[in-house]
Structure formats: C-alpha cells, structure tokens
Amino acid sequence: MFTDLSPKYHPLTVETVPAYVRSRPELSSIFRSDDDIESVEVGDGNLNLVFKVWAKADPERTVVLKQALPYLRLVGDSWPLPTDRARIEAAALEAESRLCPQHTPKVYFYDPDLYLIAMQNLNHHIIMRKGLIQGIKYPLFAEHIGLFLARTLAYTSDLVLDFRTKKLEVMRFTNPELCKITEDLVFTEPYRKTERNRFHPEIEPQVLALQADDSLRVQVAQMKEKFMTHAQALIHGDLHTGSIMINQTETYAIDPEFAFYGPMGFDVGAVIGNLFLSYASHEVRTKDPDARADFRKYLTDTVLQLWKVFEREFSKVWADVDSINMPKGYQEDYMLRVLQDSAGLGACKMMRRVIGLAGVEDIRGIENVTDRSIAASLALNIGQALIMNRREIRTIEELVEVATGCRPSYPWKA
Amino acid sequence: MFTDLSPKYHPLTVETVPAYVRSRPELSSIFRSDDDIESVEVGDGNLNLVFKVWAKADPERTVVLKQALPYLRLVGDSWPLPTDRARIEAAALEAESRLCPQHTPKVYFYDPDLYLIAMQNLNHHIIMRKGLIQGIKYPLFAEHIGLFLARTLAYTSDLVLDFRTKKLEVMRFTNPELCKITEDLVFTEPYRKTERNRFHPEIEPQVLALQADDSLRVQVAQMKEKFMTHAQALIHGDLHTGSIMINQTETYAIDPEFAFYGPMGFDVGAVIGNLFLSYASHEVRTKDPDARADFRKYLTDTVLQLWKVFEREFSKVWADVDSINMPKGYQEDYMLRVLQDSAGLGACKMMRRVIGLAGVEDIRGIENVTDRSIAASLALNIGQALIMNRREIRTIEELVEVATGCRPSYPWKA
C-alpha cells in the first residue's frame, strides 16, 4: 500500500519454482537438495499466482506457493492492486493460526521481496463450493467453521484485546485497496447500472426491479457504511465457500488477503449467505424432491448449528468480561446485533453473486437457462428477504425461516 | 505513542520561553529581536504546560505555547501519557483549520522535539464554561459551532474522503492512550465503585441507584462500544464548553488532543450535553424564576439552533453524494442516527461530570451543598433520560423535550 514494488520482485514460473524452493531453508525438512521438484500453476482466482509444488519421488512432500500479482488478474493489468495484500494475508494467517490452528493452513514463510507465502498444500481437500455443487455433505463443517469464526472474531475484538493492541492491529491490517474491491463489487455496483454487472438477460426484470427499490438501497447503504466504519474485529473478509478447503474430517479457511478490522457479521454472513446460494442452486440442481429436501435440510441444519457453535465458543469470552460494565443484557444484545449484521451483510454477498462482476459456479455454472434463472431468482429473493427483515430476526431459527420461506419469482407470472 | 521521548525534550519555563520564541523564525512577524518578552504559565488542564507570551511593549503581539507533559498532570507522574498526542493535536488543528478556519485558532508551528504547538493567543475571549456560569449569552455560538461540527465531521467522513485517504487518516489519528482516558473516565468508572469517582456524599443514594441499574449499564456499554469501534469521522474528542473560547462575535474550538476517528455524535453530544449541564446548574445558580427561565430558554434555543445549522451545513455534503447508492431515505436515516448517538454519547458525558474523576465547575463549583446536590441530581436525571430514550428521539425538538422534562430527585422524597 505504501511502497513501490520491491526491486527484487519477479513473478515465479514453473521453470523457476524448483530453484526457488531449494533456496529456502524453511523448506529443508520437506525437500532434499537432490530432489527432482515439479510444480503446476493452479491459480483460479483473480489476484495471484498459485503453484502446487512437490517432490517427484514423493508427492506427499509438497507445498503451495501463493504469489501476489501487482494487478487484478480477471481484468488484466488495467486494475493495479498493491502487493501489500500479501503482507496482510501472511499476517492474517499468522493471527488465525495462533487462534485456531486446526482450521488454518500451516505457513512456512512469507517472502516480502516476492510477496509470496509458502504454505501447506491441502492436497487431500477440495474447495467446499465444488463439493456442495455435487451434493456432498460435510457433517463436521458447522462445528469447525463455528469454532473458527468465534475464535478469530471474538479474540481480535475489544472484548479481549487491550485498548492499545486493538488500535495498533487496526493500523497493521489497514487494507484500503482490497476493501475498495468489496465496497464496489458487493455494496455499490449490483444496485445500479454499470458495465461490470454480469447477470444473464433472463433475470433482468427482477434485477431492474431490485435496483429500482429505494428501500432496499437504503438498507444496502447501511450495510456498506457498517463495512467501512465498524472496526469490530479482524475479519477474514472473503469467507465464501470458495475460500474453504474441506473433506469429511478437516476444514481449512484459506486466502485471507481481504482481512481488515470490520464487522463480525461480514464473515459469519459470508458463510451463511454462501450456504443459501447452494440452497438456491439445488432448487434446480437436484431434481429428485426427496434428495433435494434432504440436502437442503443438511444446509439449513448447518446454518443452525454453526451459529450455535459460534455462540457457544464466543460465550467463553463473555465469561471473562467484567459483568458490571458489560452486563448479561449487553452480551445478549451484542450477539443479536452480530446475528442481524450477518443477515444483512450475508444478503449483500448473495445478491452480488447473482448480479455483479464475480458470480458463483453454484448458480452461474447451471447450463440450462431456465434452471439458472430459477436459481438466480430464488437467491435474489432470499437475499432481499434477509436484508429487509434483519431487524426483526431474533434467533438463528428465525433467520433460516426467513430464507426458506422464499420462492423463485422466475418464471414470471403473467 | 511509538517512540521514546525526544532527546531534545525539556519542559519550558517562564525563564526559558523568551529565548525560545526569539529563536523561532515562524514568530519573527510577531516578536522583534530586541523585544522584552514576558510570559506566564496558565495551564489549568491536566496534561500540558500552557504559556501566554507577549511583547512587553505591546501585549497585542502575543502567542500561546502549548507543550505536552509526559504524564497526566492531575494525578502526577504516576500516569504516563505519550507526548505523541501533541502531534495529533497539531494535525487535528491543521485539519480543522483547513475545513473551518474561522473557528480554529491559527497555528504558527509545531515543534516535534518539544511536543509544542505555537498558536494564536485568544486574549479577547473567555472559556465558554465560565461565561455560561455567569449567565452570559452568546447569540452567535449556535451558528458557529453548528458550522464547525458539520464542516469538521462531514468532510472527514467516507461521505467526502476517498476510500484510501479516509483509511490512512484513521491510521494517522490513531490515539490509543487519550482514547483510553475517555473509555475509562466517561464510559467505565462512573458506573462502578472505583476510588477515582468523586461525587459528593449527598447524592450518593442516586449514584448508587444509577450504578445498580442494569438496563442503564447496557446502554452505556453500547455507547462505549460505539466510541471504540465506529470510525465515522475525525472527531475533536473533547468538545465540552471548557474547550471553547468565545466572546460576543467569535467562537474558537481549542485543544483537540483527544482527536481520533470516532462517532460524530460524540462531538455533537459533548456540546449538547455541556449546555444541559449548564441548564441543570442554573436550577440553583439563578434564583430569580424569570431570569432562570430566560437563560434556560437561551440554552435550549441554542441546542435547537446548533442542530439545525449542523443539518443545514451537512446537507451540502448530501447534495454531492450519489443518490442512487445513497438515496434520500439513507441520508435521513444517517442524520437520525447521528442525533440519537448525540443523545446517548452526550448523556454519558453529562453523567461522568457528576460522578467521575473530572467534574465541571458549573456543578462542582456550587458552594452550597444542598444547591449543588439539586443541580447534580438534575444533571444525572437528564443524562439518564437522554440515553434511555435515545432510540425514540426523532427530532432535536424531541431531544430537548426529553431533557427539559426532567426534575431533580434531590432532596429525596421520604
């Protein structure tokens, strides 16, 4: 953010990776000097190069190298992005690892010259979004992510940190350019006519009606203000199901390059919102009614359970605060506000995935146009219901009821 | 905050001031090399040395030197305070001067070695609190302070600053130790038993009842959270009537060493709360009922008018925002939330002045114990009513009604 590009910066390639990893003493326990080292570039994001690297003799001896590019890959070098985000990501991973090591990838080192993080290769895990699209259930996910959210959010807030540490952490995690991406793509562009929106033409009537809805834009503006001004905790900042690596026994939150001090509900809402995006997609992805109901019950049970785990783990912090100045009534009010923020902020994350530049495969990946329109329409209706009703929501059960009470508006009634 | 004391630091004295001011080229237009220079130390605050300095031949050729002490003067050197606050104050004065020069003292220079600010000597003005105690009306105050609040708050918020500047300004004005004083003295200690509280014994029953009120402590905790997490604008941070230098034609806001990015309502509420502290004090300070009613009408008219000026000047910012993403309904909601924050945060400023370490002369300066208890009791009741009813307040008229509807509880009913 504050410095020019390091003079030593150069993007790695599969040709230069082997020499680089051999040069790093932090990896000497993984790679031997005579190892034949192979790598492949797998970055499917928009901001970075990602290399999977392994010893040819033993693919289990492996690391991932994630290197920041100085521009937003999706739109080419017309959108410069500061490489300082790699420092932020490394620092966020360090904080998450300290607070919740079981759900944070191990970091071997951060190279400030190459803006590169060397970390654990989660090669026995898949991106959760891809699993959910296939209808795979992850029975431990709610327990894992509820713990991750509670530990990383509660323990970076004023409820735990002393007054000075908290404020210095806010400075250290100041992340203007990445926040700006969220401000634009999540809170601004979906609610107006812009060239970067990418909804498909079939749902245009619903999008135009939503953009014309003044009362909705008032609520979205409140959520944007909260995102920009509420320095509540160190949030991951991009905790959708594409940032989660998972299998039947383990869950890892990856890619916290959007981390900054923001509202807790933005992370909790990202998880919940993405589960409801999956819910909306299975309206058409799973044709058999029983199978659909079964998978959807898994999704809504997951929402219910992750919140209960979050509350349970968060309550360990409440047990240690001074109850004279923070009486029980305040603690309950605090958690209720996190819940309502999660509804409103998660709703914004849902709606932008249908209307805005960056979609999700759950919905945009549906090939049949009618099916895709049905799922997109339902996702928009769930988002709209959550944000408009958030102040009336008092329990996680009520949040789920608001969402599951929605139906797609497509095909349009005559 | 981040550095050790400058090796060149030394507290000035009336003996060393003349040579110091002669050595500064920035003052060469005020003092001549052959001037006989006199000075007096007048700091009645707790944090600083303040020298009034003038040419013996012409007392109108004059400056004020304000030098930070490395400890809190009120309690001696047991409470170290970082001299970095002088940098913050100089930077805040510079920002205020750019946005509202007519109500900000002129700064000649900031000396980072001595943590010293040389500024305009407001020698034709008095501290507003002292004027209000004497029952002096300042008919232009509402217009002046309303403008100052609107200019300094609106133009340092996300409504005006670009995304990067705002976040870098939040960093530059990070002010942990001074914020901690407010967190402790305004939001924490008045609501619990602590050695530093200094209410007089006659009102102890009301203080104990207030401290025992769970629902009040819930509201205060919400206000403290807002103070600690809501980075809305660059606030003065200590804008009570003791930080205002005034006469019949001019108004200056001084001493922004508590400045940081916080909720707008903390500044607006400080002004309103201190006007209501004066209102409470004149319950007994002005014995004649007509004179009392007349001065109180001046005070409440001032509250009404300063808010209307604030709104009017703030509306110039709203005229320039994008009304698609920030529709009229959001703008109205934003101003309402500032009003409600002002009620709640101003209420905390009132109550702490009765219960906590730092009192105000308006009330603590009343010699007769019964009179003092009546005024203190009324101030507590106004504070309590404002914070408990703030969510129902929708206009400045309603805010004033809530306050003026209060009566003292002292003397206690049998």
Coordinates of C-alpha atoms in Angstrom, one line a residue, chain B residues 95-414:
Chain B
A95 CA -7.4 19.7 9.5
E96 CA -9.9 21.9 11.4
S97 CA -8.2 25.0 10.1
R98 CA -8.5 23.8 6.5
L99 CA -12.2 22.9 6.9
C100 CA -13.3 25.7 9.3
P101 CA -10.6 28.4 9.7
Q102 CA -13.0 30.9 11.3
H103 CA -13.4 28.8 14.4
T104 CA -9.9 27.2 14.7
P105 CA -7.0 29.0 16.4
K106 CA -4.2 29.9 14.0
V107 CA -1.2 27.6 14.4
Y108 CA 2.3 29.1 13.8
F109 CA 4.3 25.9 14.1
Y110 CA 4.6 22.5 15.7
D111 CA 7.9 21.7 17.3
P112 CA 8.3 17.9 17.3
D113 CA 11.3 18.0 19.7
L114 CA 9.5 19.8 22.4
Y115 CA 6.0 18.5 21.6
L116 CA 5.0 22.1 21.5
I117 CA 2.4 24.0 19.4
A118 CA 2.7 27.8 19.0
M119 CA -0.7 29.3 18.3
Q120 CA -2.9 32.3 18.3
N121 CA -3.5 33.8 21.8
L122 CA -7.2 34.1 22.1
N123 CA -6.8 37.0 24.5
H124 CA -10.1 38.7 23.8
H125 CA -12.1 35.5 24.5
I126 CA -13.0 33.6 27.6
I127 CA -13.6 30.0 28.3
M128 CA -17.3 29.5 27.4
R129 CA -18.0 27.5 30.6
K130 CA -17.0 30.4 32.7
G131 CA -19.3 32.7 30.7
L132 CA -22.2 30.3 31.0
I133 CA -21.7 30.1 34.8
Q134 CA -22.1 33.9 34.9
G135 CA -25.2 33.7 32.8
I136 CA -23.7 35.3 29.7
K137 CA -25.5 34.6 26.5
Y138 CA -23.5 34.0 23.2
P139 CA -26.1 34.6 20.5
L140 CA -23.7 33.5 17.6
F141 CA -22.5 30.4 19.3
A142 CA -25.1 28.0 17.8
E143 CA -24.4 29.3 14.3
H144 CA -20.6 29.0 14.8
I145 CA -20.5 25.6 16.5
G146 CA -23.1 24.1 14.2
L147 CA -20.9 25.1 11.2
F148 CA -17.7 23.8 12.9
L149 CA -19.3 20.5 13.7
A150 CA -20.7 20.0 10.2
R151 CA -17.6 21.0 8.4
T152 CA -15.1 19.0 10.5
L153 CA -17.3 15.9 10.8
A154 CA -18.9 15.6 7.4
Y155 CA -15.8 16.4 5.4
T156 CA -13.6 13.9 7.2
S157 CA -16.1 11.0 6.7
D158 CA -16.4 8.5 4.0
L159 CA -19.1 10.7 2.5
V160 CA -16.4 13.0 1.3
L161 CA -13.0 11.4 1.5
D162 CA -11.9 8.8 -1.0
F163 CA -11.5 5.2 0.3
R164 CA -7.8 5.4 0.7
T165 CA -7.4 8.8 2.3
K166 CA -10.0 8.0 4.9
K167 CA -8.3 4.8 5.9
L168 CA -4.8 6.5 6.0
E169 CA -6.3 9.3 8.1
V170 CA -7.7 6.7 10.6
M171 CA -4.1 5.4 10.9
R172 CA -2.6 8.9 11.3
F173 CA -5.1 9.8 14.0
T174 CA -4.8 6.6 16.0
N175 CA -4.6 7.9 19.6
P176 CA -4.8 4.9 22.0
E177 CA -3.7 6.5 25.2
L178 CA -6.0 9.5 25.0
C179 CA -8.9 7.3 23.9
K180 CA -8.2 5.1 26.9
I181 CA -8.7 8.1 29.2
T182 CA -12.2 8.6 27.7
E183 CA -13.0 4.9 27.7
D184 CA -12.2 4.7 31.5
L185 CA -13.4 8.1 32.7
V186 CA -16.5 8.5 30.6
F187 CA -17.8 5.0 30.0
T188 CA -16.4 2.7 32.7
E189 CA -15.7 4.2 36.1
P190 CA -18.8 6.3 36.7
Y191 CA -20.9 3.1 36.5
R192 CA -19.0 1.1 39.2
K193 CA -17.4 1.5 42.5
T194 CA -13.9 3.0 42.0
E195 CA -11.6 5.1 44.0
R196 CA -11.4 7.7 41.4
N197 CA -15.0 8.6 41.3
R198 CA -15.6 12.0 43.1
F199 CA -19.3 12.6 43.6
H200 CA -20.1 14.3 46.9
P201 CA -21.7 12.2 49.6
E202 CA -25.1 14.0 49.5
I203 CA -26.0 12.5 46.1
E204 CA -24.6 9.0 46.9
P205 CA -28.1 7.4 47.0
Q206 CA -28.8 8.5 43.4
V207 CA -25.4 7.4 42.2
L208 CA -25.7 4.0 43.8
A209 CA -29.2 3.5 42.3
L210 CA -27.9 4.5 38.9
Q211 CA -24.9 2.1 39.2
A212 CA -27.3 -0.6 40.2
D213 CA -29.4 -0.1 37.1
D214 CA -28.6 -3.0 34.7
S215 CA -30.6 -1.5 31.9
L216 CA -28.6 1.8 32.1
R217 CA -25.3 -0.1 32.1
V218 CA -26.4 -2.0 28.9
Q219 CA -27.0 1.3 27.1
V220 CA -23.7 2.8 28.4
A221 CA -21.8 -0.3 27.2
Q222 CA -23.4 0.2 23.7
M223 CA -22.1 3.8 23.8
K224 CA -18.6 2.7 24.8
E225 CA -18.6 0.1 22.0
K226 CA -19.6 2.8 19.6
F227 CA -16.8 5.1 20.8
M228 CA -14.3 2.3 20.4
T229 CA -15.3 0.8 17.1
H230 CA -17.2 3.4 15.0
A231 CA -14.6 5.1 12.8
Q232 CA -17.1 7.6 11.3
A233 CA -15.2 10.9 11.2
L234 CA -12.2 12.8 12.6
I235 CA -13.8 14.0 15.9
H236 CA -12.4 16.6 18.3
G237 CA -12.9 14.1 21.1
D238 CA -13.2 16.6 24.0
L239 CA -15.6 19.3 22.8
H240 CA -17.0 20.5 26.1
T241 CA -17.6 24.1 26.9
G242 CA -14.2 24.3 28.5
S243 CA -12.7 23.6 25.1
I244 CA -14.4 26.6 23.6
M245 CA -13.0 30.2 23.6
I246 CA -15.7 32.7 23.0
N247 CA -16.9 36.3 23.0
Q248 CA -20.0 38.0 21.6
T249 CA -18.7 37.8 18.0
E250 CA -16.2 34.9 17.7
T251 CA -16.0 31.3 18.7
Y252 CA -13.0 29.0 18.7
A253 CA -12.7 25.3 19.4
I254 CA -9.4 24.6 21.1
D255 CA -7.4 21.6 22.4
P256 CA -8.2 18.7 20.0
E257 CA -5.6 16.4 21.6
F258 CA -8.2 13.7 22.0
A259 CA -8.9 13.7 18.3
F260 CA -9.3 10.4 16.5
Y261 CA -11.7 8.7 14.1
G262 CA -14.8 8.1 16.1
P263 CA -18.6 8.6 16.1
M264 CA -19.8 12.1 15.1
G265 CA -22.3 12.0 17.9
F266 CA -19.5 12.2 20.5
D267 CA -18.7 15.8 19.4
V268 CA -22.2 16.9 18.9
G269 CA -23.3 15.2 22.1
A270 CA -20.4 16.9 24.0
V271 CA -21.7 20.3 23.1
I272 CA -25.3 19.5 23.8
G273 CA -24.5 17.6 27.0
N274 CA -22.5 20.6 28.3
L275 CA -25.3 23.0 27.5
F276 CA -27.6 20.8 29.6
L277 CA -25.0 20.7 32.4
S278 CA -25.3 24.5 32.4
Y279 CA -29.1 24.2 32.3
A280 CA -29.0 21.9 35.3
S281 CA -26.7 24.2 37.2
H282 CA -28.9 27.2 36.7
E283 CA -31.7 25.4 38.6
V284 CA -29.9 26.8 41.6
R285 CA -27.3 29.2 40.2
T286 CA -30.1 31.6 39.0
K287 CA -32.5 32.2 41.8
D288 CA -34.9 34.5 40.1
P289 CA -37.5 32.4 38.3
D290 CA -37.9 34.8 35.3
A291 CA -34.1 35.2 34.9
R292 CA -33.7 31.4 35.2
A293 CA -36.4 30.7 32.6
D294 CA -34.9 33.3 30.3
F295 CA -31.3 31.9 30.4
R296 CA -32.6 28.3 30.1
K297 CA -34.5 29.3 27.0
Y298 CA -31.3 30.7 25.6
L299 CA -29.6 27.3 26.3
T300 CA -32.4 25.2 24.8
D301 CA -32.7 27.5 21.8
T302 CA -29.0 27.1 21.3
V303 CA -29.3 23.3 21.3
L304 CA -32.2 23.5 18.8
Q305 CA -30.4 26.0 16.6
L306 CA -27.0 24.4 16.6
W307 CA -28.5 21.1 15.3
K308 CA -30.4 23.0 12.6
V309 CA -27.2 24.7 11.5
F310 CA -25.4 21.4 11.6
E311 CA -28.1 19.8 9.4
R312 CA -28.1 22.7 7.0
E313 CA -24.4 22.7 6.5
F314 CA -24.2 18.9 6.4
S315 CA -26.8 18.9 3.7
K316 CA -24.2 20.4 1.3
V317 CA -22.4 17.1 1.5
W318 CA -25.6 15.1 0.8
A319 CA -26.1 17.3 -2.3
D320 CA -22.9 15.8 -3.7
V321 CA -23.2 12.1 -2.9
D322 CA -24.5 9.6 -5.4
S323 CA -28.2 9.4 -4.7
I324 CA -28.6 6.1 -6.4
N325 CA -26.5 4.3 -3.8
M326 CA -27.3 6.8 -1.0
P327 CA -30.9 7.6 -1.6
K328 CA -32.8 10.3 0.4
G329 CA -34.1 7.7 2.9
Y330 CA -30.5 6.7 3.7
Q331 CA -29.5 10.4 4.2
E332 CA -32.4 10.9 6.6
D333 CA -31.6 7.7 8.5
Y334 CA -27.9 8.7 8.7
M335 CA -28.8 12.1 10.3
L336 CA -31.3 10.5 12.7
R337 CA -28.6 8.1 13.8
V338 CA -26.2 11.0 14.4
L339 CA -28.9 12.7 16.5
Q340 CA -29.6 9.5 18.6
D341 CA -25.9 8.9 19.0
S342 CA -25.5 12.5 20.2
A343 CA -28.2 11.9 22.8
G344 CA -26.6 8.8 24.1
L345 CA -23.0 9.9 24.0
G346 CA -23.8 13.4 25.3
A347 CA -25.7 11.7 28.2
C348 CA -22.5 9.8 29.1
K349 CA -20.5 13.0 29.1
M350 CA -23.1 14.6 31.5
M351 CA -23.2 11.7 34.0
R352 CA -19.5 11.3 34.2
R353 CA -19.1 15.0 35.1
V354 CA -21.3 14.4 38.2
I355 CA -19.9 11.0 39.3
G356 CA -16.5 10.6 37.8
L357 CA -12.9 12.0 38.4
A358 CA -13.2 15.1 36.3
G359 CA -16.1 17.3 37.2
V360 CA -17.3 20.6 35.8
E361 CA -17.2 23.9 37.6
D362 CA -20.9 24.6 36.6
I363 CA -21.9 22.0 39.2
R364 CA -19.0 21.1 41.4
G365 CA -18.3 24.9 41.8
I366 CA -21.6 25.5 43.6
E367 CA -20.7 26.2 47.2
N368 CA -24.0 25.5 49.0
V369 CA -24.2 21.7 49.5
T370 CA -28.0 21.5 49.0
D371 CA -27.9 23.6 45.9
R372 CA -25.0 21.5 44.5
S373 CA -26.9 18.3 45.2
I374 CA -30.0 19.6 43.4
A375 CA -28.0 20.6 40.3
A376 CA -26.1 17.3 40.3
S377 CA -29.3 15.3 40.7
L378 CA -30.9 17.1 37.8
A379 CA -27.9 16.6 35.6
L380 CA -27.9 12.9 36.3
N381 CA -31.6 12.7 35.6
I382 CA -31.2 14.5 32.3
G383 CA -28.4 12.2 31.3
Q384 CA -30.3 9.1 32.2
A385 CA -33.4 10.2 30.3
L386 CA -31.4 11.1 27.2
I387 CA -29.6 7.7 27.0
M388 CA -32.6 5.6 27.9
N389 CA -34.9 7.3 25.4
R390 CA -32.5 8.0 22.6
R391 CA -34.0 5.5 20.2
E392 CA -37.4 7.1 20.5
I393 CA -35.9 10.6 19.8
R394 CA -36.6 11.6 16.2
T395 CA -36.1 15.3 16.1
I396 CA -33.9 17.8 18.0
E397 CA -37.2 19.2 19.5
E398 CA -37.9 15.8 21.0
L399 CA -34.4 15.6 22.4
V400 CA -34.9 19.0 24.1
E401 CA -38.3 17.9 25.4
V402 CA -36.8 14.8 27.0
A403 CA -34.2 16.9 28.8
T404 CA -36.4 19.7 29.9
G405 CA -39.0 17.2 31.2
C406 CA -36.6 16.1 33.9
R407 CA -36.6 17.3 37.5
P408 CA -34.0 16.8 40.3
S409 CA -34.6 13.9 42.6
Y410 CA -32.8 15.7 45.5
P411 CA -33.9 16.4 48.1
W412 CA -35.1 12.8 48.4
K413 CA -38.7 12.2 49.0
A414 CA -39.5 10.5 52.3

